[in-house]
mmCIF file of C-alpha atoms in Angstrom:
data_model
loop_
_atom_site.group_PDB
_atom_site.id
_atom_site.type_symbol
_atom_site.label_atom_id
_atom_site.label_comp_id
_atom_site.label_asym_id
_atom_site.label_seq_id
_atom_site.Cartn_x
_atom_site.Cartn_y
_atom_site.Cartn_z
ATOM 1 C CA UNK A 1 -5.132 -25.430 -1.740
ATOM 2 C CA UNK A 2 -5.274 -22.218 0.232
ATOM 3 C CA UNK A 3 -7.016 -19.097 -1.024
ATOM 4 C CA UNK A 4 -3.720 -17.207 -0.871
ATOM 5 C CA UNK A 5 -2.221 -19.469 -3.538
ATOM 6 C CA UNK A 6 -5.292 -18.903 -5.690
ATOM 7 C CA UNK A 7 -4.659 -15.159 -5.798
ATOM 8 C CA UNK A 8 -1.776 -14.298 -8.093
ATOM 9 C CA UNK A 9 -2.488 -10.627 -7.392
ATOM 10 C CA UNK A 10 -1.539 -10.940 -3.706
ATOM 11 C CA UNK A 11 1.472 -13.061 -4.682
ATOM 12 C CA UNK A 12 2.645 -10.291 -7.016
ATOM 13 C CA UNK A 13 2.137 -7.656 -4.318
ATOM 14 C CA UNK A 14 4.158 -9.700 -1.842
ATOM 15 C CA UNK A 15 6.990 -10.385 -4.271
ATOM 16 C CA UNK A 16 7.328 -6.720 -5.231
ATOM 17 C CA UNK A 17 7.236 -5.482 -1.626
ATOM 18 C CA UNK A 18 9.748 -8.122 -0.517
ATOM 19 C CA UNK A 19 12.124 -7.233 -3.356
ATOM 20 C CA UNK A 20 11.846 -3.514 -2.583
ATOM 21 C CA UNK A 21 12.678 -4.187 1.066
ATOM 22 C CA UNK A 22 15.712 -6.308 0.127
ATOM 23 C CA UNK A 23 16.929 -3.563 -2.225
ATOM 24 C CA UNK A 24 16.449 -0.897 0.442
ATOM 25 C CA UNK A 25 18.399 -2.898 3.023
ATOM 26 C CA UNK A 26 21.169 -3.657 0.526
ATOM 27 C CA UNK A 27 21.501 0.016 -0.390
ATOM 28 C CA UNK A 28 21.801 -0.833 -4.076
ATOM 29 C CA UNK A 29 19.800 2.133 -5.351
ATOM 30 C CA UNK A 30 19.618 5.821 -4.534
ATOM 31 C CA UNK A 31 16.840 7.155 -2.317
ATOM 32 C CA UNK A 32 14.813 8.582 -5.170
ATOM 33 C CA UNK A 33 14.817 5.240 -6.994
ATOM 34 C CA UNK A 34 13.698 3.525 -3.785
ATOM 35 C CA UNK A 35 10.814 5.977 -3.360
ATOM 36 C CA UNK A 36 9.683 5.487 -6.964
ATOM 37 C CA UNK A 37 9.793 1.698 -6.502
ATOM 38 C CA UNK A 38 7.798 2.034 -3.271
ATOM 39 C CA UNK A 39 5.171 4.212 -4.978
ATOM 40 C CA UNK A 40 4.825 1.602 -7.726
ATOM 41 C CA UNK A 41 4.342 -1.131 -5.124
ATOM 42 C CA UNK A 42 1.673 1.001 -3.427
ATOM 43 C CA UNK A 43 -0.072 1.348 -6.791
ATOM 44 C CA UNK A 44 -0.025 -2.439 -7.318
ATOM 45 C CA UNK A 45 -1.293 -2.946 -3.763
ATOM 46 C CA UNK A 46 -4.150 -0.465 -4.282
ATOM 47 C CA UNK A 47 -5.165 -2.114 -7.560
ATOM 48 C CA UNK A 48 -5.232 -5.472 -5.779
ATOM 49 C CA UNK A 49 -7.326 -4.045 -2.943
ATOM 50 C CA UNK A 50 -9.780 -2.681 -5.501
ATOM 51 C CA UNK A 51 -9.986 -6.014 -7.319
ATOM 52 C CA UNK A 52 -10.072 -8.354 -4.326
ATOM 53 C CA UNK A 53 -11.726 -6.274 -1.590
ATOM 54 C CA UNK A 54 -13.776 -3.467 -3.128
ATOM 55 C CA UNK A 55 -15.246 -4.993 -6.284
ATOM 56 C CA UNK A 56 -15.733 -8.304 -4.463
ATOM 57 C CA UNK A 57 -16.321 -9.282 -0.874
ATOM 58 C CA UNK A 58 -12.931 -9.977 0.722
ATOM 59 C CA UNK A 59 -12.205 -13.481 1.922
ATOM 60 C CA UNK A 60 -10.432 -14.136 5.228
ATOM 61 C CA UNK A 61 -7.281 -14.812 3.174
ATOM 62 C CA UNK A 62 -7.652 -11.436 1.432
ATOM 63 C CA UNK A 63 -7.918 -9.712 4.806
ATOM 64 C CA UNK A 64 -4.824 -11.535 6.093
ATOM 65 C CA UNK A 65 -2.800 -10.620 2.999
ATOM 66 C CA UNK A 66 -4.020 -7.023 3.187
ATOM 67 C CA UNK A 67 -3.040 -6.727 6.861
ATOM 68 C CA UNK A 68 0.444 -8.071 6.135
ATOM 69 C CA UNK A 69 1.214 -5.943 3.082
ATOM 70 C CA UNK A 70 -0.326 -2.666 4.243
ATOM 71 C CA UNK A 71 1.802 -2.848 7.406
ATOM 72 C CA UNK A 72 4.914 -3.495 5.314
ATOM 73 C CA UNK A 73 4.151 -0.588 2.984
ATOM 74 C CA UNK A 74 3.566 1.789 5.906
ATOM 75 C CA UNK A 75 6.838 0.760 7.536
ATOM 76 C CA UNK A 76 8.843 1.123 4.338
ATOM 77 C CA UNK A 77 7.169 4.439 3.528
ATOM 78 C CA UNK A 78 8.064 5.791 6.969
ATOM 79 C CA UNK A 79 11.675 4.666 6.508
ATOM 80 C CA UNK A 80 11.866 6.440 3.151
ATOM 81 C CA UNK A 81 10.334 9.649 4.522
ATOM 82 C CA UNK A 82 12.749 9.624 7.472
ATOM 83 C CA UNK A 83 15.726 9.132 5.165
ATOM 84 C CA UNK A 84 14.537 11.850 2.765
ATOM 85 C CA UNK A 85 14.060 14.297 5.636
ATOM 86 C CA UNK A 86 17.549 13.533 6.933
ATOM 87 C CA UNK A 87 18.883 14.401 3.464
ATOM 88 C CA UNK A 88 17.006 17.700 3.368
ATOM 89 C CA UNK A 89 14.115 16.491 1.203
ATOM 90 C CA UNK A 90 13.923 15.324 -2.383
ATOM 91 C CA UNK A 91 16.094 16.828 -5.106
ATOM 92 C CA UNK A 92 14.083 19.489 -6.942
ATOM 93 C CA UNK A 93 13.120 18.936 -10.553
ATOM 94 C CA UNK A 94 13.996 15.225 -10.792
ATOM 95 C CA UNK A 95 10.502 13.884 -10.122
ATOM 96 C CA UNK A 96 6.898 14.991 -10.490
ATOM 97 C CA UNK A 97 6.095 14.478 -6.817
ATOM 98 C CA UNK A 98 7.112 16.086 -3.551
ATOM 99 C CA UNK A 99 8.007 14.610 -0.193
ATOM 100 C CA UNK A 100 4.584 15.741 1.048
ATOM 101 C CA UNK A 101 3.039 13.437 -1.578
ATOM 102 C CA UNK A 102 4.993 10.510 -0.143
ATOM 103 C CA UNK A 103 3.857 11.438 3.382
ATOM 104 C CA UNK A 104 0.250 11.674 2.162
ATOM 105 C CA UNK A 105 0.544 8.211 0.622
ATOM 106 C CA UNK A 106 1.696 6.804 3.970
ATOM 107 C CA UNK A 107 -1.324 8.439 5.636
ATOM 108 C CA UNK A 108 -3.627 7.001 2.950
ATOM 109 C CA UNK A 109 -2.247 3.548 3.743
ATOM 110 C CA UNK A 110 -2.866 4.150 7.471
ATOM 111 C CA UNK A 111 -6.471 5.085 6.682
ATOM 112 C CA UNK A 112 -6.856 1.950 4.568
ATOM 113 C CA UNK A 113 -5.431 -0.120 7.423
ATOM 114 C CA UNK A 114 -7.872 1.388 9.922
ATOM 115 C CA UNK A 115 -10.812 0.878 7.577
ATOM 116 C CA UNK A 116 -10.179 -2.834 7.140
ATOM 117 C CA UNK A 117 -8.607 -3.837 10.445
ATOM 118 C CA UNK A 118 -10.030 -1.648 13.204
ATOM 119 C CA UNK A 119 -13.241 -2.110 15.116
ATOM 120 C CA UNK A 120 -15.221 -0.713 12.194
ATOM 121 C CA UNK A 121 -18.412 -2.702 11.756
ATOM 122 C CA UNK A 122 -19.223 -4.229 8.368
ATOM 123 C CA UNK A 123 -22.187 -1.845 8.157
ATOM 124 C CA UNK A 124 -19.995 1.214 8.744
ATOM 125 C CA UNK A 125 -17.464 -0.050 6.210
ATOM 126 C CA UNK A 126 -20.262 -0.549 3.664
ATOM 127 C CA UNK A 127 -21.479 3.010 4.284
ATOM 128 C CA UNK A 128 -17.987 4.401 3.715
ATOM 129 C CA UNK A 129 -17.520 2.387 0.542
ATOM 130 C CA UNK A 130 -20.953 3.437 -0.701
ATOM 131 C CA UNK A 131 -20.126 7.085 -0.076
ATOM 132 C CA UNK A 132 -16.781 6.820 -1.850
ATOM 133 C CA UNK A 133 -17.782 4.561 -4.723
ATOM 134 C CA UNK A 134 -21.471 5.444 -5.050
ATOM 135 C CA UNK A 135 -22.372 2.021 -3.708
ATOM 136 C CA UNK A 136 -21.476 0.260 -6.954
ATOM 137 C CA UNK A 137 -19.969 -3.206 -6.929
ATOM 138 C CA UNK A 138 -19.196 -5.090 -10.118
#
């Protein structure tokens, strides 16, 4: 059995992202609802990254799943930002976040993508993780 099937966390991430993309394409919800759903999927993705790739050494399957889902989240986030900008931004007072927060989340995902999938050496990645997380692994 493949490692992907052994990780219900990645399965959950994929199911949520896929459903969000179907909803966005179908136009069933308003933009604000779509952004909230996207932010929740980013949160689930980040928790999975922490569990599968920060607290443990990532497997090749983890890296493949990460590459797939981070690209999807970046694409969907960019679509949502573009749509929000075309509508003049987010409606004031309805949510606790601003459009700049959504843009910053997209940039955070881009940074995460570069960290795991660029030419960064394992040693450099370990140094970055040590600096951010005080070198602790559980």
